[in-house]
Amino acid sequence: GAVVSQHPSRVICKSGTSVKIECRSLDFQATTMFWYRQFPKQSLMLMATSNEGSKATYEQGVEKDKFLINHASLTLSTLTVTSAHPEDSSFYICSAWGVYEQYFGPGTRLTVT
Amino acid sequence: AQSVTQPDIHITVSEGASLELRCNYSYGATPYLFWYVQSPGQGLQLLLKYFSGDTLVQGIKGFEAEFKRSQSSFNLRKPSVHWSDAAEYFCAVAASGGSYIPTFGRGTSLIVHP
C-alpha cells in the first residue's frame, strides 16, 4: 500500500532555532499534503494544506510565518518551525491523499528546550 | 462545518470481550466517515471507511462499523478484543461534497486487561 514517511522521527532543539520536518510520499505522487499537530492525549488539529507548486493554505489561528510549508515536488513537503519556542513542542503528522484514502506519516516528535 | 464527538475518553475491556467505541457526527449531508487507530508515538492507520452503500462496513483487524443516519452515528465494534488492540482510536468525518479533509474526534483510548 501507499506509504508516507517523515524525517526526522524525533528532534530536540533549543529555543529560538528553526527545525525542518520532511514528509515524503514514497510510492505515489501527492499534489496535496496535509500537516497536523497533535498535543498529548488530544486529537489531530489540521494546521495547513500543502499544495505542490503553490502556497499552502493555513487553518485559522495558525501562524504562516512561524510554520513555513514548502511543497516543491509531487513527493515532498516540508514544514519548518521557525524560531521555535517550548510551546511549539508537539507531535507533528503529515498525510497525503491516495485513492479514496488518506495516508499518514509516522509523525515527528518535536521538543523545544 | 462538520464535527465529530467521541464521548468516551477511555474504555477498558478484558481480553476476549466485545468492544464498541462510540462516534457521533454533525454534518448536513451524507458524510464520509473513517475510523483510525494510533499506537503510541505512531501515525494513524485506517481501520475502515464509509462513503456510500452498505451501512455495515468491514475493516481490518476484525473491526466493523455501522453507519446509522437516523442517529448520526458511526460506532466501531469488534467481537473479541486482543491485547494488541490497545491503542488510541479516532473517528473522523469529511464533507462528501468538499475537499475530503477529515475532521477528527478527540479520540478514545482503549485499555485491554488480560
Coordinates of N, CA and C in Angstrom, one line a residue:
Chain A
G1 N 0.8 -1.2 0.0 CA 0.0 0.0 0.0 C 0.8 1.3 0.0
A2 N 0.2 2.4 -0.2 CA 0.9 3.6 -0.2 C 1.5 3.9 1.1
V3 N 2.7 4.6 1.1 CA 3.5 4.8 2.3 C 3.9 6.3 2.3
V4 N 3.7 6.9 3.5 CA 4.2 8.3 3.7 C 5.2 8.2 4.8
S5 N 6.4 8.8 4.5 CA 7.4 8.8 5.5 C 7.7 10.2 6.1
Q6 N 8.2 10.3 7.2 CA 8.6 11.6 7.8 C 10.0 11.5 8.4
H7 N 10.7 12.6 8.3 CA 12.0 12.7 8.8 C 12.3 14.0 9.4
P8 N 12.8 14.2 10.6 CA 13.2 13.1 11.5 C 12.0 12.5 12.3
S9 N 12.1 11.4 13.0 CA 11.1 10.9 13.8 C 11.0 11.7 15.1
R10 N 12.2 12.1 15.6 CA 12.3 12.9 16.8 C 13.3 13.9 16.6
V11 N 13.1 15.1 17.2 CA 14.1 16.2 17.2 C 14.0 17.0 18.4
I12 N 15.1 17.3 19.0 CA 15.2 18.2 20.1 C 16.0 19.5 19.7
C13 N 15.4 20.6 19.9 CA 16.1 21.8 19.5 C 16.0 22.9 20.6
K14 N 16.9 23.9 20.5 CA 16.9 24.9 21.5 C 16.0 26.0 21.1
S15 N 15.4 26.7 22.1 CA 14.5 27.8 21.8 C 15.2 28.9 21.0
G16 N 14.5 29.3 20.0 CA 15.0 30.3 19.0 C 15.5 29.8 17.7
T17 N 15.8 28.5 17.7 CA 16.3 27.9 16.5 C 15.1 27.4 15.6
S18 N 15.5 27.0 14.4 CA 14.4 26.6 13.4 C 14.6 25.1 13.1
V19 N 13.6 24.4 12.9 CA 13.6 23.0 12.6 C 12.8 22.7 11.4
K20 N 13.3 21.8 10.5 CA 12.6 21.4 9.3 C 12.2 19.9 9.4
I21 N 11.0 19.7 9.1 CA 10.5 18.3 9.1 C 10.1 18.0 7.6
E22 N 10.5 16.8 7.2 CA 10.2 16.4 5.8 C 9.1 15.3 5.8
C23 N 8.2 15.4 4.8 CA 7.2 14.5 4.6 C 7.3 14.0 3.1
R24 N 7.4 12.7 2.9 CA 7.5 12.2 1.6 C 6.5 11.1 1.3
S25 N 5.9 11.2 0.1 CA 5.1 10.0 -0.4 C 6.0 9.1 -1.1
L26 N 6.1 7.9 -0.7 CA 7.2 7.0 -1.2 C 6.9 6.3 -2.5
D27 N 5.6 6.0 -2.7 CA 5.3 5.2 -4.0 C 4.1 5.8 -4.7
F28 N 3.8 7.1 -4.4 CA 2.8 7.7 -5.2 C 3.0 9.2 -5.2
Q29 N 2.4 9.9 -6.1 CA 2.5 11.3 -6.2 C 1.4 12.0 -5.5
A30 N 1.7 13.0 -4.7 CA 0.7 13.7 -3.9 C 0.8 15.2 -4.3
T31 N -0.2 15.7 -5.0 CA -0.3 17.1 -5.2 C -0.7 17.9 -4.0
T32 N -1.3 17.2 -3.1 CA -1.8 17.8 -1.9 C -1.3 17.0 -0.7
M33 N -0.7 17.7 0.3 CA -0.4 17.0 1.5 C -0.9 17.9 2.7
F34 N -1.0 17.3 3.8 CA -1.6 18.0 5.0 C -0.7 17.9 6.2
W35 N -0.7 18.9 6.9 CA 0.1 18.9 8.2 C -0.8 19.1 9.4
Y36 N -0.6 18.2 10.3 CA -1.4 18.2 11.5 C -0.5 18.3 12.7
R37 N -1.1 18.8 13.8 CA -0.4 18.9 15.1 C -1.2 18.2 16.1
Q38 N -0.5 17.4 16.9 CA -1.3 16.6 18.0 C -0.6 16.9 19.3
F39 N -1.4 17.4 20.3 CA -0.9 17.5 21.6 C -1.2 16.2 22.4
P40 N -0.5 16.0 23.5 CA -0.6 14.7 24.2 C -2.1 14.5 24.6
K41 N -2.5 13.3 24.3 CA -3.8 12.8 24.6 C -4.9 13.6 24.0
Q42 N -4.6 14.2 22.9 CA -5.6 15.0 22.2 C -5.7 14.6 20.7
S43 N -6.6 15.2 20.0 CA -6.9 14.9 18.6 C -5.9 15.6 17.7
L44 N -6.0 15.2 16.4 CA -5.2 15.9 15.4 C -5.9 17.2 15.0
M45 N -5.1 18.2 15.0 CA -5.6 19.5 14.5 C -4.9 19.8 13.2
L46 N -5.7 20.1 12.2 CA -5.2 20.4 10.9 C -4.5 21.8 11.0
M47 N -3.3 21.9 10.5 CA -2.6 23.1 10.5 C -2.7 23.8 9.2
A48 N -2.4 23.0 8.1 CA -2.3 23.6 6.8 C -2.4 22.5 5.7
T49 N -2.8 23.0 4.6 CA -2.9 22.1 3.4 C -1.8 22.6 2.5
S50 N -0.9 21.6 2.1 CA 0.3 21.9 1.3 C 0.0 21.6 -0.1
N51 N 0.1 22.5 -1.0 CA -0.2 22.3 -2.4 C 1.1 22.4 -3.3
E52 N 1.3 21.4 -4.1 CA 2.5 21.3 -4.9 C 2.5 22.5 -5.9
G53 N 3.6 23.3 -5.8 CA 3.8 24.4 -6.7 C 3.1 25.6 -6.4
S54 N 2.4 25.7 -5.3 CA 1.7 26.9 -4.9 C 1.8 27.1 -3.4
K55 N 1.2 28.2 -2.9 CA 1.3 28.5 -1.5 C 0.4 27.6 -0.7
A56 N 0.8 27.3 0.5 CA 0.0 26.5 1.4 C -1.2 27.3 1.9
T57 N -2.2 26.5 2.3 CA -3.4 27.1 2.9 C -3.4 26.8 4.3
Y58 N -3.4 27.8 5.2 CA -3.3 27.7 6.6 C -4.7 27.7 7.2
E59 N -4.9 26.9 8.3 CA -6.1 27.0 9.0 C -6.1 28.2 9.9
Q60 N -7.3 28.6 10.3 CA -7.4 29.8 11.2 C -6.6 29.6 12.5
G61 N -5.9 30.6 12.8 CA -5.1 30.6 14.1 C -3.7 30.0 13.9
V62 N -3.4 29.5 12.8 CA -2.0 29.0 12.6 C -1.2 30.1 11.9
E63 N 0.0 30.4 12.5 CA 0.8 31.5 12.0 C 1.6 31.0 10.8
K64 N 1.4 31.5 9.7 CA 2.0 31.1 8.5 C 3.5 31.5 8.5
D65 N 3.9 32.6 9.2 CA 5.3 33.0 9.2 C 6.1 32.1 10.2
K66 N 5.4 31.5 11.0 CA 6.1 30.6 12.0 C 6.2 29.2 11.5
F67 N 5.2 28.7 10.8 CA 5.2 27.4 10.3 C 5.2 27.5 8.8
L68 N 6.4 27.4 8.3 CA 6.7 27.6 6.8 C 6.5 26.2 6.1
I69 N 5.7 26.2 5.1 CA 5.4 25.0 4.4 C 5.9 25.2 2.9
N70 N 6.6 24.2 2.5 CA 7.1 24.2 1.1 C 6.8 22.8 0.5
H71 N 6.1 22.9 -0.7 CA 5.8 21.6 -1.4 C 6.3 21.7 -2.8
A72 N 7.7 21.4 -2.8 CA 8.4 21.7 -4.1 C 8.3 20.6 -5.1
S73 N 7.9 19.4 -4.7 CA 7.7 18.4 -5.7 C 6.5 17.5 -5.4
L74 N 6.1 16.6 -6.2 CA 4.9 15.8 -6.0 C 5.1 14.7 -4.9
T75 N 6.3 14.6 -4.4 CA 6.6 13.6 -3.4 C 7.1 14.2 -2.1
L76 N 7.3 15.5 -2.0 CA 8.0 16.1 -0.8 C 7.3 17.4 -0.4
S77 N 6.9 17.4 0.9 CA 6.5 18.6 1.5 C 7.3 18.8 2.8
T78 N 7.7 20.0 3.1 CA 8.5 20.3 4.3 C 7.7 21.3 5.2
L79 N 7.9 21.1 6.5 CA 7.3 22.0 7.4 C 8.5 22.6 8.3
T80 N 8.7 23.9 8.2 CA 9.8 24.5 9.0 C 9.2 25.3 10.2
V81 N 9.5 24.9 11.4 CA 9.1 25.6 12.5 C 10.2 26.7 12.8
T82 N 9.9 27.9 12.6 CA 10.9 29.0 12.7 C 10.9 29.5 14.1
S83 N 12.1 29.9 14.6 CA 12.2 30.5 16.0 C 11.4 29.7 17.0
A84 N 11.7 28.5 17.1 CA 10.9 27.6 17.9 C 10.9 28.0 19.4
H85 N 9.8 27.8 20.0 CA 9.7 28.0 21.5 C 9.1 26.7 22.1
P86 N 9.3 26.6 23.4 CA 8.8 25.4 24.1 C 7.3 25.1 23.8
E87 N 6.5 26.1 23.6 CA 5.1 25.8 23.4 C 4.8 25.2 22.0
D88 N 5.9 25.2 21.1 CA 5.8 24.5 19.8 C 6.0 23.0 20.0
S89 N 6.5 22.6 21.1 CA 6.7 21.2 21.3 C 5.4 20.4 21.1
S90 N 5.5 19.4 20.3 CA 4.3 18.7 19.9 C 4.6 17.5 19.0
F91 N 3.6 16.8 18.6 CA 3.8 15.7 17.6 C 3.2 16.2 16.3
Y92 N 4.0 16.2 15.3 CA 3.6 16.8 14.0 C 3.4 15.6 13.0
I93 N 2.3 15.5 12.4 CA 2.0 14.4 11.5 C 1.6 15.0 10.1
C94 N 2.1 14.4 9.1 CA 1.7 14.8 7.8 C 0.9 13.6 7.1
S95 N 0.2 14.0 6.1 CA -0.6 13.0 5.4 C -0.7 13.4 3.9
A96 N -1.1 12.4 3.1 CA -1.3 12.7 1.7 C -2.5 11.8 1.2
W97 N -3.2 12.3 0.3 CA -4.3 11.6 -0.3 C -3.9 10.6 -1.4
G98 N -4.2 9.4 -1.2 CA -4.1 8.4 -2.3 C -5.4 8.3 -3.0
V99 N -5.8 7.1 -3.3 CA -7.1 6.9 -4.0 C -8.1 6.6 -2.9
Y100 N -9.0 7.5 -2.6 CA -10.1 7.3 -1.6 C -9.6 7.1 -0.2
E101 N -8.3 7.4 0.0 CA -7.8 7.2 1.4 C -6.7 8.1 1.7
Q102 N -6.6 8.6 2.9 CA -5.6 9.5 3.3 C -4.5 8.7 4.1
Y103 N -3.3 8.8 3.6 CA -2.2 8.0 4.2 C -1.4 8.9 5.1
F104 N -1.1 8.5 6.3 CA -0.5 9.3 7.4 C 1.0 8.8 7.5
G105 N 1.8 9.8 7.8 CA 3.2 9.5 8.1 C 3.2 9.1 9.6
P106 N 4.4 8.6 10.0 CA 4.5 8.1 11.4 C 4.7 9.2 12.4
G107 N 4.8 10.4 12.0 CA 4.9 11.5 12.9 C 6.3 11.9 13.3
T108 N 6.4 13.2 13.8 CA 7.7 13.7 14.2 C 7.5 14.4 15.6
R109 N 8.2 13.9 16.6 CA 8.1 14.4 17.9 C 9.1 15.6 18.1
L110 N 8.6 16.8 18.2 CA 9.5 18.0 18.4 C 9.5 18.4 19.8
T111 N 10.6 18.5 20.4 CA 10.8 19.0 21.7 C 11.7 20.2 21.7
V112 N 11.2 21.3 22.2 CA 12.0 22.6 22.2 C 12.3 22.9 23.6
T113 N 13.6 23.0 23.9 CA 14.1 23.2 25.2 C 14.5 24.7 25.5
Chain B
A1 N -19.9 23.5 8.9 CA -18.8 22.7 9.0 C -19.1 21.4 9.8
Q2 N -18.4 20.4 9.5 CA -18.6 19.1 10.1 C -17.9 19.0 11.5
S3 N -18.4 18.2 12.4 CA -17.8 17.9 13.6 C -18.0 16.5 14.1
V4 N -17.2 16.1 15.0 CA -17.2 14.7 15.5 C -17.1 14.7 17.0
T5 N -17.9 13.8 17.6 CA -17.9 13.6 19.0 C -17.6 12.2 19.4
Q6 N -16.6 12.0 20.1 CA -16.3 10.7 20.7 C -16.5 10.8 22.2
P7 N -17.6 10.4 22.7 CA -18.0 10.7 24.1 C -17.1 10.0 25.2
D8 N -16.5 8.9 24.8 CA -15.7 8.2 25.8 C -14.2 8.5 25.6
I9 N -13.6 9.0 26.7 CA -12.2 9.3 26.6 C -11.4 8.0 26.8
H10 N -11.8 7.2 27.7 CA -11.2 5.9 27.9 C -12.2 4.8 27.9
I11 N -11.8 3.6 27.4 CA -12.6 2.4 27.5 C -11.7 1.3 28.0
T12 N -12.2 0.6 29.0 CA -11.4 -0.6 29.5 C -12.2 -1.8 29.2
V13 N -11.6 -2.8 28.6 CA -12.2 -4.1 28.4 C -11.2 -5.2 28.7
S14 N -11.8 -6.4 29.0 CA -10.9 -7.5 29.2 C -10.7 -8.2 27.8
E15 N -9.5 -8.8 27.7 CA -9.2 -9.5 26.5 C -10.2 -10.6 26.2
G16 N -10.6 -10.6 25.0 CA -11.7 -11.6 24.6 C -13.1 -11.0 24.7
A17 N -13.3 -9.9 25.4 CA -14.6 -9.3 25.4 C -14.9 -8.5 24.2
S18 N -16.2 -8.2 24.0 CA -16.5 -7.4 22.8 C -16.3 -5.9 23.1
L19 N -16.3 -5.2 22.0 CA -15.9 -3.8 22.1 C -16.9 -2.9 21.3
E20 N -17.3 -1.8 21.8 CA -18.0 -0.8 20.9 C -17.5 0.6 21.3
L21 N -16.9 1.3 20.4 CA -16.5 2.7 20.5 C -17.5 3.6 19.8
R22 N -17.9 4.6 20.6 CA -19.0 5.4 20.0 C -18.4 6.6 19.3
C23 N -19.2 7.0 18.2 CA -18.8 8.2 17.4 C -20.1 8.8 16.9
N24 N -20.3 10.1 17.2 CA -21.4 10.8 16.6 C -20.9 12.0 15.8
Y25 N -21.5 12.3 14.7 CA -21.0 13.3 13.8 C -22.1 14.3 13.6
S26 N -21.7 15.5 13.1 CA -22.6 16.5 12.7 C -22.2 17.0 11.3
Y27 N -23.1 16.8 10.4 CA -22.9 17.2 9.0 C -24.2 17.2 8.3
G28 N -24.5 18.2 7.4 CA -25.8 18.4 6.8 C -26.2 17.4 5.8
A29 N -25.2 16.7 5.2 CA -25.5 15.8 4.1 C -24.9 14.4 4.5
T30 N -24.9 13.5 3.6 CA -24.2 12.2 3.9 C -22.7 12.4 3.9
P31 N -22.1 12.1 5.0 CA -20.7 12.3 5.2 C -19.8 11.2 4.7
Y32 N -18.6 11.4 4.6 CA -17.6 10.3 4.5 C -17.1 10.1 6.0
L33 N -17.1 8.9 6.4 CA -16.7 8.5 7.8 C -15.5 7.6 7.8
F34 N -14.7 7.8 8.8 CA -13.5 7.0 9.0 C -13.3 6.6 10.4
W35 N -12.6 5.5 10.6 CA -12.0 5.2 11.9 C -10.5 4.9 11.7
Y36 N -9.7 5.5 12.6 CA -8.3 5.3 12.5 C -7.8 4.8 13.9
V37 N -6.7 4.1 13.9 CA -6.1 3.6 15.1 C -4.6 4.2 15.1
Q38 N -4.3 4.6 16.3 CA -2.9 5.1 16.5 C -2.3 4.5 17.7
S39 N -1.2 3.8 17.5 CA -0.4 3.2 18.6 C 0.5 4.3 19.1
P40 N 1.0 4.1 20.4 CA 1.8 5.2 21.0 C 3.0 5.6 20.1
G41 N 3.1 6.9 19.9 CA 4.2 7.5 19.2 C 4.2 7.2 17.7
Q42 N 3.1 6.7 17.2 CA 3.0 6.4 15.8 C 2.0 7.3 15.0
G43 N 2.0 7.1 13.7 CA 1.0 7.8 12.9 C -0.3 7.1 13.0
L44 N -1.2 7.4 12.1 CA -2.6 6.8 12.1 C -2.7 5.8 11.0
Q45 N -3.4 4.7 11.3 CA -3.7 3.7 10.4 C -5.2 3.6 10.2
L46 N -5.6 3.6 8.9 CA -7.0 3.5 8.6 C -7.6 2.1 8.9
L47 N -8.6 2.0 9.8 CA -9.3 0.7 10.0 C -10.4 0.5 9.0
L48 N -11.2 1.5 8.7 CA -12.3 1.3 7.8 C -12.8 2.7 7.5
K49 N -13.6 2.7 6.4 CA -14.2 3.9 6.0 C -15.6 3.6 5.4
Y50 N -16.5 4.7 5.4 CA -17.8 4.6 4.8 C -17.9 5.8 3.8
F51 N -18.2 5.5 2.6 CA -18.5 6.5 1.6 C -20.0 6.4 1.2
S52 N -20.4 5.2 0.9 CA -21.8 5.0 0.4 C -22.1 3.5 0.4
G53 N -23.3 3.2 0.1 CA -23.7 1.8 0.0 C -24.0 1.1 1.3
D54 N -23.6 -0.1 1.5 CA -23.9 -0.9 2.7 C -23.5 -0.2 3.9
T55 N -24.4 0.0 4.9 CA -24.1 0.8 6.0 C -23.2 0.1 7.1
L56 N -23.1 -1.2 6.9 CA -22.2 -2.0 7.8 C -20.9 -2.2 7.0
V57 N -19.9 -1.7 7.6 CA -18.6 -1.7 6.9 C -17.6 -2.6 7.6
Q58 N -16.9 -3.4 6.9 CA -15.9 -4.3 7.5 C -14.5 -3.6 7.3
G59 N -13.7 -3.8 8.3 CA -12.4 -3.2 8.2 C -11.3 -4.2 8.5
I60 N -10.1 -3.7 8.7 CA -9.0 -4.6 9.0 C -9.0 -5.0 10.5
K61 N -8.3 -6.0 10.8 CA -8.1 -6.5 12.2 C -9.4 -6.9 12.9
G62 N -10.4 -7.3 12.1 CA -11.6 -7.8 12.7 C -12.6 -6.7 13.1
F63 N -12.3 -5.5 12.8 CA -13.2 -4.4 13.2 C -14.3 -4.2 12.1
E64 N -15.4 -3.7 12.6 CA -16.5 -3.3 11.8 C -17.2 -2.0 12.3
A65 N -17.9 -1.3 11.5 CA -18.6 -0.1 12.0 C -19.9 0.0 11.2
E66 N -20.9 0.6 11.8 CA -22.2 0.7 11.2 C -22.6 2.2 11.2
F67 N -23.0 2.6 10.0 CA -23.4 4.0 9.8 C -24.9 4.0 10.0
K68 N -25.4 4.8 11.0 CA -26.8 5.0 11.3 C -27.1 6.5 11.1
R69 N -27.8 6.7 9.9 CA -28.1 8.1 9.6 C -29.0 8.7 10.6
S70 N -30.0 7.9 11.1 CA -31.0 8.5 12.0 C -30.4 8.9 13.3
Q71 N -29.3 8.3 13.7 CA -28.6 8.6 14.9 C -27.4 9.4 14.7
S72 N -27.0 9.7 13.5 CA -25.8 10.4 13.2 C -24.6 9.7 13.9
S73 N -24.6 8.4 13.8 CA -23.5 7.7 14.5 C -22.8 6.8 13.5
F74 N -21.6 6.4 14.0 CA -20.7 5.5 13.2 C -19.9 4.8 14.2
N75 N -20.5 3.9 15.0 CA -19.8 3.2 16.1 C -19.0 2.1 15.6
L76 N -17.8 1.9 16.2 CA -16.9 0.9 15.9 C -17.0 -0.3 16.8
R77 N -17.0 -1.5 16.2 CA -17.2 -2.7 17.0 C -16.2 -3.8 16.7
K78 N -15.9 -4.6 17.7 CA -15.1 -5.8 17.5 C -15.6 -6.9 18.4
P79 N -15.9 -8.1 17.9 CA -16.5 -9.1 18.8 C -15.6 -9.6 19.9
S80 N -14.3 -9.6 19.7 CA -13.4 -10.2 20.6 C -12.1 -9.4 20.6
V81 N -11.8 -8.7 21.7 CA -10.6 -7.8 21.7 C -9.3 -8.6 22.0
H82 N -8.3 -8.2 21.4 CA -7.0 -8.8 21.7 C -6.1 -7.7 22.4
W83 N -5.1 -8.2 23.2 CA -4.3 -7.2 23.9 C -3.6 -6.2 23.0
S84 N -3.3 -6.7 21.7 CA -2.7 -5.8 20.8 C -3.6 -4.7 20.3
D85 N -4.9 -4.8 20.6 CA -5.8 -3.7 20.1 C -5.7 -2.5 21.0
A86 N -5.0 -2.5 22.1 CA -4.8 -1.4 23.0 C -4.1 -0.2 22.2
A87 N -4.8 0.9 22.1 CA -4.3 2.0 21.3 C -5.3 3.1 21.4
E88 N -5.1 4.2 20.7 CA -6.0 5.3 20.6 C -6.8 5.2 19.3
Y89 N -8.1 5.4 19.4 CA -8.9 5.3 18.2 C -9.6 6.6 17.9
F90 N -9.5 7.0 16.7 CA -10.1 8.3 16.2 C -11.1 8.0 15.2
C91 N -12.3 8.7 15.4 CA -13.3 8.7 14.4 C -13.1 10.1 13.6
A92 N -13.4 10.0 12.4 CA -13.2 11.3 11.6 C -14.4 11.4 10.5
V93 N -14.7 12.6 10.2 CA -15.8 12.8 9.2 C -15.3 13.8 8.2
A94 N -15.6 13.6 6.9 CA -15.2 14.5 5.9 C -16.5 14.9 5.1
A95 N -16.5 16.1 4.6 CA -17.6 16.5 3.8 C -17.6 15.8 2.4
S96 N -18.7 15.2 2.1 CA -18.8 14.4 0.8 C -18.7 15.3 -0.4
G97 N -19.1 16.6 -0.2 CA -19.1 17.5 -1.4 C -18.0 18.5 -1.4
G98 N -17.0 18.3 -0.5 CA -16.0 19.3 -0.4 C -14.6 18.7 -0.7
S99 N -13.6 19.1 0.1 CA -12.2 18.8 -0.1 C -11.8 17.5 0.5
Y100 N -12.7 16.8 1.1 CA -12.4 15.5 1.7 C -11.4 15.5 2.8
I101 N -11.2 16.7 3.4 CA -10.3 16.8 4.5 C -11.0 16.4 5.8
P102 N -10.6 15.3 6.4 CA -11.4 14.9 7.6 C -11.2 15.7 8.8
T103 N -12.2 15.8 9.6 CA -12.2 16.4 10.9 C -12.2 15.3 11.9
F104 N -11.3 15.3 12.9 CA -11.1 14.2 13.8 C -11.8 14.5 15.1
G105 N -12.3 13.4 15.7 CA -12.8 13.4 17.1 C -11.6 13.5 18.0
R106 N -11.8 13.6 19.3 CA -10.7 13.8 20.2 C -10.0 12.4 20.6
G107 N -10.7 11.3 20.1 CA -10.1 10.0 20.4 C -10.6 9.3 21.6
T108 N -10.5 8.0 21.5 CA -10.9 7.2 22.7 C -9.7 6.2 22.9
S109 N -9.2 6.2 24.1 CA -8.1 5.4 24.5 C -8.6 4.0 24.9
L110 N -8.2 3.0 24.3 CA -8.7 1.6 24.6 C -7.6 0.9 25.5
I111 N -8.0 0.5 26.6 CA -7.2 -0.3 27.5 C -7.7 -1.7 27.6
V112 N -6.8 -2.6 27.4 CA -7.2 -4.0 27.4 C -6.5 -4.7 28.6
H113 N -7.4 -5.3 29.4 CA -6.9 -6.1 30.6 C -6.8 -7.6 30.2
P114 N -5.7 -8.2 30.7 CA -5.5 -9.6 30.4 C -6.6 -10.5 31.1

